[in-house]
Coordinates of C-alpha atoms in Angstrom, one line a residue:
A28 CA 99.1 92.7 88.3
A29 CA 95.4 92.9 87.7
E30 CA 94.5 91.1 91.6
V31 CA 97.6 93.7 92.8
L32 CA 95.8 96.9 91.3
T33 CA 92.4 96.4 93.2
A34 CA 90.7 98.9 95.4
L35 CA 91.2 96.3 98.8
A36 CA 94.7 96.6 98.1
A37 CA 94.9 100.3 97.7
R38 CA 92.6 100.8 100.8
L39 CA 95.3 98.3 102.6
A40 CA 98.4 100.1 101.1
A41 CA 97.1 103.1 102.5
L42 CA 95.8 101.8 106.3
T43 CA 99.4 100.0 106.5
A44 CA 101.7 103.1 104.7
G45 CA 99.7 105.2 107.3
L46 CA 100.0 103.1 110.6
A47 CA 103.7 102.8 109.7
A48 CA 104.1 106.8 109.3
V49 CA 101.9 107.7 112.7
V50 CA 103.8 105.2 114.9
T51 CA 107.2 105.7 113.2
A52 CA 106.8 109.6 113.8
A53 CA 105.1 109.4 117.6
C54 CA 107.7 107.1 117.9
V55 CA 110.8 109.7 116.6
V56 CA 109.0 112.0 119.2
L57 CA 109.2 109.9 122.3
G58 CA 112.2 108.2 121.6
V59 CA 114.4 111.1 120.7
G60 CA 112.3 113.4 123.9
S61 CA 113.4 110.1 126.2
A62 CA 116.7 109.8 125.3
F63 CA 117.2 113.8 125.9
L64 CA 116.0 113.5 129.3
V65 CA 117.8 111.3 130.3
V66 CA 121.6 111.7 128.6
R67 CA 121.3 115.5 128.8
T68 CA 119.5 116.8 131.5
D69 CA 119.9 115.8 135.6
L70 CA 116.1 114.1 135.4
P71 CA 116.1 112.9 139.5
G72 CA 116.3 108.6 139.2
R73 CA 117.3 109.0 135.4
R74 CA 119.3 106.0 135.1
L75 CA 115.7 104.6 136.8
F76 CA 113.9 106.5 134.2
A77 CA 116.6 104.5 131.3
V78 CA 115.6 101.7 132.3
L79 CA 112.1 101.6 132.6
A80 CA 112.1 103.3 128.7
A81 CA 113.4 100.4 127.9
L82 CA 111.1 97.9 129.6
P83 CA 108.3 98.2 126.9
L84 CA 110.7 96.0 124.6
A85 CA 109.8 93.3 126.7
V86 CA 106.3 93.1 126.4
P87 CA 104.6 91.7 122.9
T88 CA 102.4 94.1 121.0
Y89 CA 99.6 91.4 121.0
I90 CA 99.5 91.3 125.0
A91 CA 99.5 95.4 125.3
A92 CA 97.0 95.2 122.9
F93 CA 94.8 93.0 124.5
A94 CA 95.2 94.5 128.2
W95 CA 94.6 97.9 126.1
R96 CA 91.6 96.4 125.0
S97 CA 90.1 95.0 127.9
A98 CA 91.1 98.1 130.2
V99 CA 89.3 100.2 127.6
D100 CA 86.0 99.9 126.3
G101 CA 85.6 100.3 122.5
F102 CA 89.1 100.3 122.1
E103 CA 90.1 99.3 118.4
G104 CA 91.0 100.6 115.3
F105 CA 93.7 102.5 113.6
W106 CA 94.4 104.9 116.4
A107 CA 94.6 102.2 118.9
A108 CA 96.8 100.1 117.2
A109 CA 98.9 103.3 116.5
V110 CA 98.9 104.0 120.5
V111 CA 99.8 100.9 121.3
L112 CA 102.6 100.5 118.5
T113 CA 104.1 103.5 119.3
L114 CA 104.0 102.6 123.4
C115 CA 105.5 99.5 122.4
S116 CA 108.1 100.3 119.6
Y117 CA 109.8 103.7 120.7
P118 CA 112.4 102.2 122.4
Y119 CA 113.8 100.9 119.3
V120 CA 114.5 104.5 118.7
F121 CA 115.1 105.6 122.4
L122 CA 118.6 102.9 122.9
P123 CA 120.0 104.2 120.1
V124 CA 119.4 107.6 120.0
A125 CA 120.6 108.0 123.7
A126 CA 123.8 106.0 122.7
A127 CA 124.6 108.2 120.0
L128 CA 124.0 111.2 122.4
V129 CA 126.3 110.0 124.7
G130 CA 129.3 110.2 122.5
A131 CA 127.7 113.1 120.6
D132 CA 130.4 116.5 120.6
Q133 CA 129.0 118.9 123.1
A134 CA 131.9 121.2 122.4
Q135 CA 129.8 122.0 119.0
E136 CA 126.9 122.9 121.1
E137 CA 128.0 124.9 123.2
V138 CA 129.5 127.0 120.7
S139 CA 126.2 127.2 118.6
R140 CA 124.6 128.3 122.5
S141 CA 127.8 130.7 123.0
L142 CA 127.3 132.5 119.3
G143 CA 123.3 133.1 120.6
R144 CA 121.8 130.3 119.1
S145 CA 118.7 129.2 121.1
A146 CA 118.4 126.0 123.1
W147 CA 115.8 125.0 120.2
R148 CA 118.1 126.2 117.6
T149 CA 121.0 124.4 118.8
F150 CA 119.2 121.1 119.3
T151 CA 118.0 121.1 115.7
G152 CA 120.8 122.4 114.3
V153 CA 123.5 120.7 116.0
T154 CA 122.7 118.2 118.2
L155 CA 120.3 116.2 115.8
R156 CA 122.9 116.6 112.8
Q157 CA 125.4 114.4 115.5
I158 CA 122.3 111.8 116.0
R159 CA 120.5 111.3 112.7
P160 CA 122.0 107.8 111.8
A161 CA 121.0 106.7 115.2
L162 CA 117.7 108.3 114.6
A163 CA 117.6 106.7 111.5
G164 CA 118.4 103.5 112.0
G165 CA 115.7 103.5 114.8
A166 CA 113.2 105.0 112.7
L167 CA 113.8 102.3 109.9
L168 CA 113.3 99.7 112.8
V169 CA 110.0 101.1 114.0
A170 CA 108.2 101.5 110.3
L171 CA 109.5 97.9 109.4
Y172 CA 108.2 96.4 113.0
V173 CA 104.9 98.2 112.5
L174 CA 104.9 96.4 108.7
S175 CA 105.3 93.1 110.0
D176 CA 102.9 93.6 113.3
F177 CA 100.7 91.1 113.2
G178 CA 98.7 90.6 116.9
A179 CA 98.2 93.8 117.8
V180 CA 97.0 94.7 114.7
S181 CA 94.3 91.8 114.7
I182 CA 93.3 91.9 118.3
L183 CA 92.7 95.9 117.6
R184 CA 90.5 95.1 114.4
A185 CA 93.1 97.3 112.2
D186 CA 92.9 96.9 108.5
T187 CA 96.7 96.3 107.8
F188 CA 98.5 93.7 105.1
T189 CA 98.9 91.5 107.5
R190 CA 95.7 90.8 109.2
A191 CA 94.8 90.8 105.9
V192 CA 96.7 88.2 104.8
F193 CA 95.6 85.5 108.0
V194 CA 92.3 86.4 106.9
A195 CA 92.7 85.6 103.3
F196 CA 94.6 82.8 103.7
D197 CA 94.0 81.0 107.0
L198 CA 89.5 82.4 107.3
G199 CA 89.2 82.2 103.4
F200 CA 91.3 80.2 102.1
D201 CA 92.3 82.2 99.6
R202 CA 95.6 81.5 98.7
T203 CA 96.0 84.0 95.8
G204 CA 94.9 86.5 97.7
A205 CA 97.0 85.9 100.2
L206 CA 99.9 85.6 98.0
V207 CA 99.4 88.8 96.5
L208 CA 98.7 90.9 99.4
S209 CA 101.9 89.6 100.5
A210 CA 103.7 90.6 97.4
V211 CA 102.4 94.1 98.1
L212 CA 103.4 94.0 101.7
V213 CA 107.2 93.0 100.3
A214 CA 107.5 95.7 98.0
M215 CA 106.0 98.0 100.4
T216 CA 108.7 97.1 102.9
L217 CA 112.0 97.2 100.0
L218 CA 110.2 100.5 99.4
V219 CA 111.1 101.5 102.9
L220 CA 114.4 100.0 103.2
A221 CA 115.2 101.7 99.8
G222 CA 114.3 105.1 101.3
E223 CA 116.6 105.0 104.4

């Protein structure tokens, strides 16, 4: 227990949880916005946009991280990892939310608008309630993916549990330290699952 309650474990927990929270929130905004544009607007070329919006799933995060790091000098750290993971992970929200929007009852939205609610209030009060399970599922996938990602965070030198476990085990030959950090990461993952 004393090895779990260290300054390193606390710092890694804060950074890993912060990265997961930032990326999940950004993916929710991007995913829901993209899904709404594809399903509920008359966007020209929206079928092509739907394919392009899902395309980041085909690019591994470590390749995206390497490309960004090669293109932009000094692109590393927490916020660099957040950008890369967001751009690679938002389709986990986009795809289920788009499917939920297709099946959502638009009559409820029309009733809300006819009662004088603004488009924004209708979206937040009616539409989001209908797509909440898909949105929660997509956000859970993103959070779990961020907790487990090693490629992007290692290339971008962001301090997270996965990178620290690798350093402790492979470079530091510290099996006990790696085990302790892994156990804390598993506990964080279980907390995320329980919270959902």
